[in-house]
Coordinates of C-alpha atoms in Angstrom, one line a residue:
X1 CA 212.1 169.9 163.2
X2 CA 215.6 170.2 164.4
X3 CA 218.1 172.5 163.2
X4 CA 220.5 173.1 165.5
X5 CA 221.9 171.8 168.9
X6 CA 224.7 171.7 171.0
X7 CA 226.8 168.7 172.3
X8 CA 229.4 169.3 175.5
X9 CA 229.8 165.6 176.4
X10 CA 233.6 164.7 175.8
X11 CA 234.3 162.1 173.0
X12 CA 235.8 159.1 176.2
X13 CA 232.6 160.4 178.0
X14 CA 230.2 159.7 174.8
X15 CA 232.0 156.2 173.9
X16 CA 231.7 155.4 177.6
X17 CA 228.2 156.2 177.8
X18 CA 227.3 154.5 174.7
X19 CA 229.8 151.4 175.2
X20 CA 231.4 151.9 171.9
X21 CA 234.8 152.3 170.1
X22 CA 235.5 155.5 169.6
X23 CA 236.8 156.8 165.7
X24 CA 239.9 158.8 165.9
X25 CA 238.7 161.6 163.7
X26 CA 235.4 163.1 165.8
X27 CA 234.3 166.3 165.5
X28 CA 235.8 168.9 168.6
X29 CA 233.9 169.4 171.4
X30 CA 232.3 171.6 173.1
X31 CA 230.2 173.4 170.5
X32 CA 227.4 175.1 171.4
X33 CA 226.1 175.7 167.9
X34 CA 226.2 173.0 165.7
X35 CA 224.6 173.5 162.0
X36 CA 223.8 171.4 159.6
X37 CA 226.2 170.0 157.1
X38 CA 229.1 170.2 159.4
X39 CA 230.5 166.7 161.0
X40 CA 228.5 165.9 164.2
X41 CA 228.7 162.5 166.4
X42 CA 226.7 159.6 165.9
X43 CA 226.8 155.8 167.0
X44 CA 226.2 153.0 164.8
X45 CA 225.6 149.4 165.1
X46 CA 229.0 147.7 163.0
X47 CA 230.2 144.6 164.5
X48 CA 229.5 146.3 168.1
X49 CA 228.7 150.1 168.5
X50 CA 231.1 152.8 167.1
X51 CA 231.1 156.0 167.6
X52 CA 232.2 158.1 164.6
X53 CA 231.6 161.7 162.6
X54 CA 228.6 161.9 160.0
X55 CA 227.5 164.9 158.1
X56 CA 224.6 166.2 159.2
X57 CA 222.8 166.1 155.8
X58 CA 221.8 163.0 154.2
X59 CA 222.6 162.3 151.1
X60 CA 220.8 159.7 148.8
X61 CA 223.0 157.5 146.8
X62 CA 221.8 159.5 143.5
X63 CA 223.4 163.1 144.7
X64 CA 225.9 163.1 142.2
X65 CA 227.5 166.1 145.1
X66 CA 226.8 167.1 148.6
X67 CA 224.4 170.2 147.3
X68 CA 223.0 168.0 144.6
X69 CA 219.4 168.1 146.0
X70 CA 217.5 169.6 148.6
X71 CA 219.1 169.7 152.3
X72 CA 217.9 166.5 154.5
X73 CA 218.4 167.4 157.7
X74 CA 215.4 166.1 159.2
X75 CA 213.3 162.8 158.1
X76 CA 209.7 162.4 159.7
X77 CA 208.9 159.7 161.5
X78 CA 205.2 159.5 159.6
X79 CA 206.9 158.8 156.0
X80 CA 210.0 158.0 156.7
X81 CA 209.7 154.2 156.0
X82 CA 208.1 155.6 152.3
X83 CA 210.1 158.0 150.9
X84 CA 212.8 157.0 149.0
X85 CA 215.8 158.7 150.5
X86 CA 215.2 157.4 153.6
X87 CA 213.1 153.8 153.9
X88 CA 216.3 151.1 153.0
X89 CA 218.4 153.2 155.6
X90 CA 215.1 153.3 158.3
X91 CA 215.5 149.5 157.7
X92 CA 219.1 148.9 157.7
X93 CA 220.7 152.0 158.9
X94 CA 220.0 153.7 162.1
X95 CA 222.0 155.5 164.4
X96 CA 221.9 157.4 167.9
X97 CA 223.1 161.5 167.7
X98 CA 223.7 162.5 171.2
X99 CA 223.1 165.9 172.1
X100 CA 222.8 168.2 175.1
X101 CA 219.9 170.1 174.1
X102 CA 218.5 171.5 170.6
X103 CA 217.5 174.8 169.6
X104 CA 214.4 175.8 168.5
X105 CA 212.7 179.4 167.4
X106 CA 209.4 181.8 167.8
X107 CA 209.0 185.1 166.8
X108 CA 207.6 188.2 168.2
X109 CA 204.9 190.3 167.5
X110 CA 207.0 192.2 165.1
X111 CA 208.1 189.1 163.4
X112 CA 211.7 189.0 165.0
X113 CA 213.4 185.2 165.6
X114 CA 213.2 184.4 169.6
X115 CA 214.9 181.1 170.2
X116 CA 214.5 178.7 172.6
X117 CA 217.0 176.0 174.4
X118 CA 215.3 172.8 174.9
X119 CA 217.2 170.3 177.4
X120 CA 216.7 167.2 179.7
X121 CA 214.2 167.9 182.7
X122 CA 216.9 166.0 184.4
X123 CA 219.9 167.9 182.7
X124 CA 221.2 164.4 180.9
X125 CA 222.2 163.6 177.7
X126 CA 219.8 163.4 174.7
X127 CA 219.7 160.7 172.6
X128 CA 218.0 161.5 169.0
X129 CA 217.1 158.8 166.7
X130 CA 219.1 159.2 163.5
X131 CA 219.7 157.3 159.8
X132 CA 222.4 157.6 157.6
X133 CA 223.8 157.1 154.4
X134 CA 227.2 156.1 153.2
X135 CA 228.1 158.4 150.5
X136 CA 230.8 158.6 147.6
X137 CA 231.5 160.9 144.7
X138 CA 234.9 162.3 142.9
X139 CA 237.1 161.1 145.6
X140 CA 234.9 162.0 148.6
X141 CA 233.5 159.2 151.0
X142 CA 231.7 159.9 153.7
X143 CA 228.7 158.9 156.4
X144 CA 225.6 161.4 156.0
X145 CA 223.0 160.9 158.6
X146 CA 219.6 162.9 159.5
X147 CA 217.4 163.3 162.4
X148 CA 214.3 161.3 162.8
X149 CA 211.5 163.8 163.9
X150 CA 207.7 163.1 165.2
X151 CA 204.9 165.8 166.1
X152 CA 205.7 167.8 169.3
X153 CA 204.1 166.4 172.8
X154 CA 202.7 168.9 174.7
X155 CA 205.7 170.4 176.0
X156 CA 207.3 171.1 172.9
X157 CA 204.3 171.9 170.7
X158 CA 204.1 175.4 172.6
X159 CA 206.8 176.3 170.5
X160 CA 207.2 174.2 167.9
X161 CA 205.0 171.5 166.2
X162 CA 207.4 169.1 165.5
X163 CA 209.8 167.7 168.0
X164 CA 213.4 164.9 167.7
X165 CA 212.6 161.5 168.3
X166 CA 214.5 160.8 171.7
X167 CA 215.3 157.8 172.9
X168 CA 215.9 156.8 176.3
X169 CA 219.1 154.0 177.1
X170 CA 216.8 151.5 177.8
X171 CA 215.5 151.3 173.9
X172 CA 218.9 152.4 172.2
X173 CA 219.8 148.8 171.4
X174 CA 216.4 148.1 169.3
X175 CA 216.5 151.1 167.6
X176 CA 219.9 150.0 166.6
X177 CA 219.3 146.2 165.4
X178 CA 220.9 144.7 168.1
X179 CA 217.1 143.6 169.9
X180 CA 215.4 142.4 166.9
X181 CA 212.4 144.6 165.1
X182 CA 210.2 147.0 166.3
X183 CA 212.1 150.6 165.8
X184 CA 209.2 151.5 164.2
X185 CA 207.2 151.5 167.1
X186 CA 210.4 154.1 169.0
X187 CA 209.1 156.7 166.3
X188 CA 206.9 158.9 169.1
X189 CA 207.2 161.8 171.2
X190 CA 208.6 162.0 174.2
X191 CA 206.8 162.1 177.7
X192 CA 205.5 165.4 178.5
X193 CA 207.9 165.7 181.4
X194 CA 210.8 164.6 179.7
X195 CA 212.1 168.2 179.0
X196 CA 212.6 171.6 179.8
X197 CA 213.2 175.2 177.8
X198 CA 214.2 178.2 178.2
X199 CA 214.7 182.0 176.1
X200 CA 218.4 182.6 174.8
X201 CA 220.3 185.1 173.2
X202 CA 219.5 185.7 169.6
X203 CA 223.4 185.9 169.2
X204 CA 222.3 182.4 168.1
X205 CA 220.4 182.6 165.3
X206 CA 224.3 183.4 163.3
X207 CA 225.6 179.8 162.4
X208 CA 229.1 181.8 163.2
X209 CA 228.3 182.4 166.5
X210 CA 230.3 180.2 169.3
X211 CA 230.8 179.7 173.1
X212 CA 228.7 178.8 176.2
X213 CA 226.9 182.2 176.7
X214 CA 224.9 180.5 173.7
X215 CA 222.7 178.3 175.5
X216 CA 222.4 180.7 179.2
X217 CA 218.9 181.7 180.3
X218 CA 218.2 185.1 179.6

């Protein structure tokens, strides 16, 4: 799964990257812990590619309010085209959530939280595949997006068995509509090589806790 990253890339350097118009309420950067349910970037295909602010938490149409039923952060790549939150928006509503690396835990022999910062081998941006949701109750619109995850490569599964879909530049278009079908087949792990981890401090594991010392080896 994923449950928390951290994004550094400034918004011009994200709508750059991404070739996209940029929406003039995006979330602040940097933030080195970002948690779910709070606003996070993501780009979407909308008569060209926009980048604007979802909340990380989908949220079916039926949710009469944003805690109306369990917390869908995360929708695996196995069902996702089955289960009924997510299969019209795996069809018709993808997105790309850029990140600079994700978080992960493990625990210790006494059963204490260890987490892990998992980036880019080559230090770039990551791109997770993402769906979202358009969402409106009692005078409250918003876009609601989760991340699409697969079972952990090699890499990853030695601490964690289930990993983001990433998606390299070359593929971001098709998983966005703009090449036709075949996002389906985008739904696998990454190459073995494709990242790198590292122990930080457990400071962490508060969703209070801010600043860069949050993702430094220890």
């Amino acid at each position: 799964m994923c449950g928390r990253f951290a994004i550094t890339l400034p918004p011009d350097a994200m709508a750059q990257l991404f070739q996209a118009v940029p929406s003039n309420d995006l979330p602040e950067v940097p933030n080195y812990n970002v948690c779910p349910t709070t606003q996070i970037h993501a780009v979407m295909a909308d008569d060209g590619r926009r980048l604007v602010s979802m909340r990380w938490g989908f949220l079916p149409h039926w949710y009469k309010a944003p805690n109306g039923g369990p917390l869908l952060i995360n929708a695996r790549a196995e069902t996702i085209a089955e289960k009924p939150a997510f299969k019209a928006a795996c069809r018709e509503r993808r997105c790309l959530i850029p990140c600079t690396g994700f978080f992960e835990w493990t625990k210790d022999m006494d059963g204490n939280r260890l987490p892990w910062y998992i980036h880019a081998a080559d230090n770039a941006p990551l791109v997770f595949a993402g769906v979202w949701q358009d969402w409106e109750r009692d005078g409250q619109a918003f876009h609601s997006c989760a991340i699409v995850t697969c079972a952990a490569n090699d890499t990853m599964s030695e601490i964690h068995h289930r990993m983001p879909v990433l998606l390299s530049p070359d593929i971001w278009g098709k998983w966005l509509g703009e090449d036709g079908p075949g996002a389906a087949t985008l739904m696998t792990p990454a190459p073995n090589d494709a990242l790198r981890y590292y122990r930080v401090d457990p400071e962490v594991n508060s969703n209070r806790a801010k600043g860069p010392d949050l993702i430094a080896p220890i």
